[in-house]
Amino acid sequence: MTKIVILGGGTGGTLVANRLRRLYSEADAEIVVVDQDDHHVYQPGLLFVPFGLSRVEEIVRPRARQLHSGISFKEGAIESVDIEARLVHLSDDATLPYDVLVLATGAVLAPEETEGLLEAGWMERVFTFYEPESATALEKALRDFKGGRIVVNVIDMPIKCPVAPLEFCFLADWYFTERGIRDKVQLTYATPLDGAFTKPVASKQLGSMLAEKGVELVTEFNTGEVDGANGKLIAYDGTEVQFDLAVVIPLHSGAAYVGRSPGLGDELNFVPTDERTLQSKVAPNIFVIGDAANVPASKAGSVTHFEGETLVENVKGFVAGEALIPGFDGHANCFIESGFHKALLIDFNYDTEPLSGHYPAAIGLPLLKESRLNHLGKLMFQWFYWHSLLPGRDIPGIGSDMPVAGKTQVKKSERSAS
Ligand SMILES: Cc1cc2nc3c(=O)[nH]c(=O)nc-3n(C[C@H](O)[C@H](O)[C@H](O)COP(=O)(O)OP(=O)(O)OC[C@H]3O[C@@H](n4cnc5c(N)ncnc54)[C@H](O)[C@@H]3O)c2cc1C
């Protein structure tokens, strides 16, 4: 019997466990999932909490209930992995031996790494919506906000869902318009990037939308310090952005146990991983899914979902002593909520920019274009998450590779001009 241990019971760990359980009989493989708590948060829902459009209770479910029968759930904090001994150490001194290890421990927030961020003003005028407690506190702060400058600031990349801070800006524009005080609120988006987003075509489109909605864009802003007492962000080069309320996306890193495990991670505690096979580069029997990997794809639930098929195929191939398939193409697919009941959709992979057109084929959801249909898609996605994506079911018509049908190709000259 093959012992498969999956570290992390979030998006990637859950869907991989369920797909593997379907693949192997209980006589052929033992599957154990480890997580430090039993609260599975639907993280895309955190965006809506500060605007009173969702509550944390509505986006959290027990982890164990998302796992098919025949999968053991072990609640406990991971202390370290001993690659040589093929052993996981938990903080209660328990150990778990494995034949195959799947790392699905995601990315963690590291607000303590930014000077001043957790000091004066934290949870009073400085918040993040990237975790439930602060997203809930921010809801009250926004409700009480009567006017002034709000800055949304990404401290540094990589972050989970790189479009979420932009969505926050768009929703803030809608929220204060609805409250009738938009003219009293100045919105600023301060980013370390040289544009609104990483990909040129999408960056141009999203930058225009910020401008249309009256959101000031401050680029190449590398936050060195958050001064909550005096309401300012201070960049390493000395430039400052004033605020009455700051919504900060803290630095991200891989889970701390990765750093405690000799040879497992890089300097940010992400795990070196082959970007196509999802086999780790640290040991052949270790595979990595989702935000924990150092692959050059977005840190997004959609990416994690699309990786699942290749990873499961390759675990099967590895156990059978067969060659691995370079199956993952970097496919990412993100709805971008733009306020006023509309959203955009972007679809891209390692080789192809987000392009206009339709998804998943010539007839489908409009790409890079605001529409009510995309907004409904974003809202419906929560249902798909719990009922299709986590159980490891294939969604009809949606494959894991990026579809090329329906996309409008962009000429090289237009791409470099944008
Ligand atoms: C505000 C926000 C909005 C987002 N919006 C979108 C969106 O619209 N679309 C999209 O595709 N993606 C979105 N994402 C990103 C998406 O949620 C993540 O990319 C996805 O959940 C990654 O899955 P994962 O399995 O890698 O990590 P996770 O789902 O985060 O799971 C990691 C698990 O590992 C566990 N763990 C970590 N360390 C330890 C330890 N030492 N011991 C035990 N357990 C441990 C954690 O408890 C956690 O359950 C958003 C994220 C945020 C924060």
PDB file of N, CA, C and O in Angstrom, residues 197-205 353-354 415-416 418:
ATOM      1  N   PHE A 197      -1.139  46.272 -13.367  1.00  0.00           N
ATOM      2  CA  PHE A 197      -1.084  44.809 -13.286  1.00  0.00           C
ATOM      3  C   PHE A 197       0.185  44.337 -13.966  1.00  0.00           C
ATOM      4  O   PHE A 197       0.898  45.128 -14.605  1.00  0.00           O
ATOM      5  N   THR A 198       0.458  43.038 -13.844  1.00  0.00           N
ATOM      6  CA  THR A 198       1.724  42.512 -14.368  1.00  0.00           C
ATOM      7  C   THR A 198       1.718  42.307 -15.883  1.00  0.00           C
ATOM      8  O   THR A 198       2.750  42.409 -16.517  1.00  0.00           O
ATOM      9  N   LYS A 199       0.600  41.982 -16.474  1.00  0.00           N
ATOM     10  CA  LYS A 199       0.549  41.609 -17.893  1.00  0.00           C
ATOM     11  C   LYS A 199       0.189  42.839 -18.720  1.00  0.00           C
ATOM     12  O   LYS A 199      -0.847  43.461 -18.459  1.00  0.00           O
ATOM     13  N   PRO A 200       0.983  43.207 -19.761  1.00  0.00           N
ATOM     14  CA  PRO A 200       0.806  44.485 -20.448  1.00  0.00           C
ATOM     15  C   PRO A 200      -0.602  44.782 -20.964  1.00  0.00           C
ATOM     16  O   PRO A 200      -1.118  45.874 -20.728  1.00  0.00           O
ATOM     17  N   VAL A 201      -1.248  43.810 -21.627  1.00  0.00           N
ATOM     18  CA  VAL A 201      -2.555  44.105 -22.218  1.00  0.00           C
ATOM     19  C   VAL A 201      -3.583  44.373 -21.113  1.00  0.00           C
ATOM     20  O   VAL A 201      -4.327  45.360 -21.133  1.00  0.00           O
ATOM     21  N   ALA A 202      -3.592  43.493 -20.103  1.00  0.00           N
ATOM     22  CA  ALA A 202      -4.523  43.664 -18.986  1.00  0.00           C
ATOM     23  C   ALA A 202      -4.174  44.907 -18.178  1.00  0.00           C
ATOM     24  O   ALA A 202      -5.062  45.622 -17.698  1.00  0.00           O
ATOM     25  N   SER A 203      -2.885  45.190 -18.029  1.00  0.00           N
ATOM     26  CA  SER A 203      -2.452  46.342 -17.235  1.00  0.00           C
ATOM     27  C   SER A 203      -2.993  47.636 -17.848  1.00  0.00           C
ATOM     28  O   SER A 203      -3.476  48.525 -17.137  1.00  0.00           O
ATOM     29  N   LYS A 204      -2.951  47.723 -19.182  1.00  0.00           N
ATOM     30  CA  LYS A 204      -3.441  48.918 -19.870  1.00  0.00           C
ATOM     31  C   LYS A 204      -4.945  49.087 -19.623  1.00  0.00           C
ATOM     32  O   LYS A 204      -5.425  50.158 -19.265  1.00  0.00           O
ATOM     33  N   GLN A 205      -5.680  47.979 -19.770  1.00  0.00           N
ATOM     34  CA  GLN A 205      -7.137  48.012 -19.590  1.00  0.00           C
ATOM     35  C   GLN A 205      -7.502  48.372 -18.139  1.00  0.00           C
ATOM     36  O   GLN A 205      -8.345  49.222 -17.894  1.00  0.00           O
ATOM     37  N   GLU A 353      -0.599  36.074 -23.140  1.00  0.00           N
ATOM     38  CA  GLU A 353      -1.135  37.205 -22.373  1.00  0.00           C
ATOM     39  C   GLU A 353      -2.648  37.069 -22.190  1.00  0.00           C
ATOM     40  O   GLU A 353      -3.301  36.430 -23.031  1.00  0.00           O
ATOM     41  N   PRO A 354      -3.228  37.740 -21.189  1.00  0.00           N
ATOM     42  CA  PRO A 354      -4.695  37.858 -21.196  1.00  0.00           C
ATOM     43  C   PRO A 354      -5.105  38.608 -22.463  1.00  0.00           C
ATOM     44  O   PRO A 354      -4.565  39.672 -22.745  1.00  0.00           O
ATOM     45  N   ARG A 415       1.316  44.736 -28.765  1.00  0.00           N
ATOM     46  CA  ARG A 415       1.663  44.257 -27.439  1.00  0.00           C
ATOM     47  C   ARG A 415       2.783  45.101 -26.835  1.00  0.00           C
ATOM     48  O   ARG A 415       2.729  45.540 -25.707  1.00  0.00           O
ATOM     49  N   SER A 416       3.808  45.399 -27.644  1.00  0.00           N
ATOM     50  CA  SER A 416       4.918  46.156 -27.069  1.00  0.00           C
ATOM     51  C   SER A 416       4.528  47.600 -26.826  1.00  0.00           C
ATOM     52  O   SER A 416       5.054  48.259 -25.939  1.00  0.00           O
ATOM     53  N   SER A 418       1.707  48.552 -25.646  1.00  0.00           N
ATOM     54  CA  SER A 418       0.788  48.696 -24.521  1.00  0.00           C
ATOM     55  C   SER A 418       1.494  48.698 -23.188  1.00  0.00           C
ATOM     56  O   SER A 418       2.457  48.111 -22.940  1.00  0.00           O
TER      57      SER A 418
END
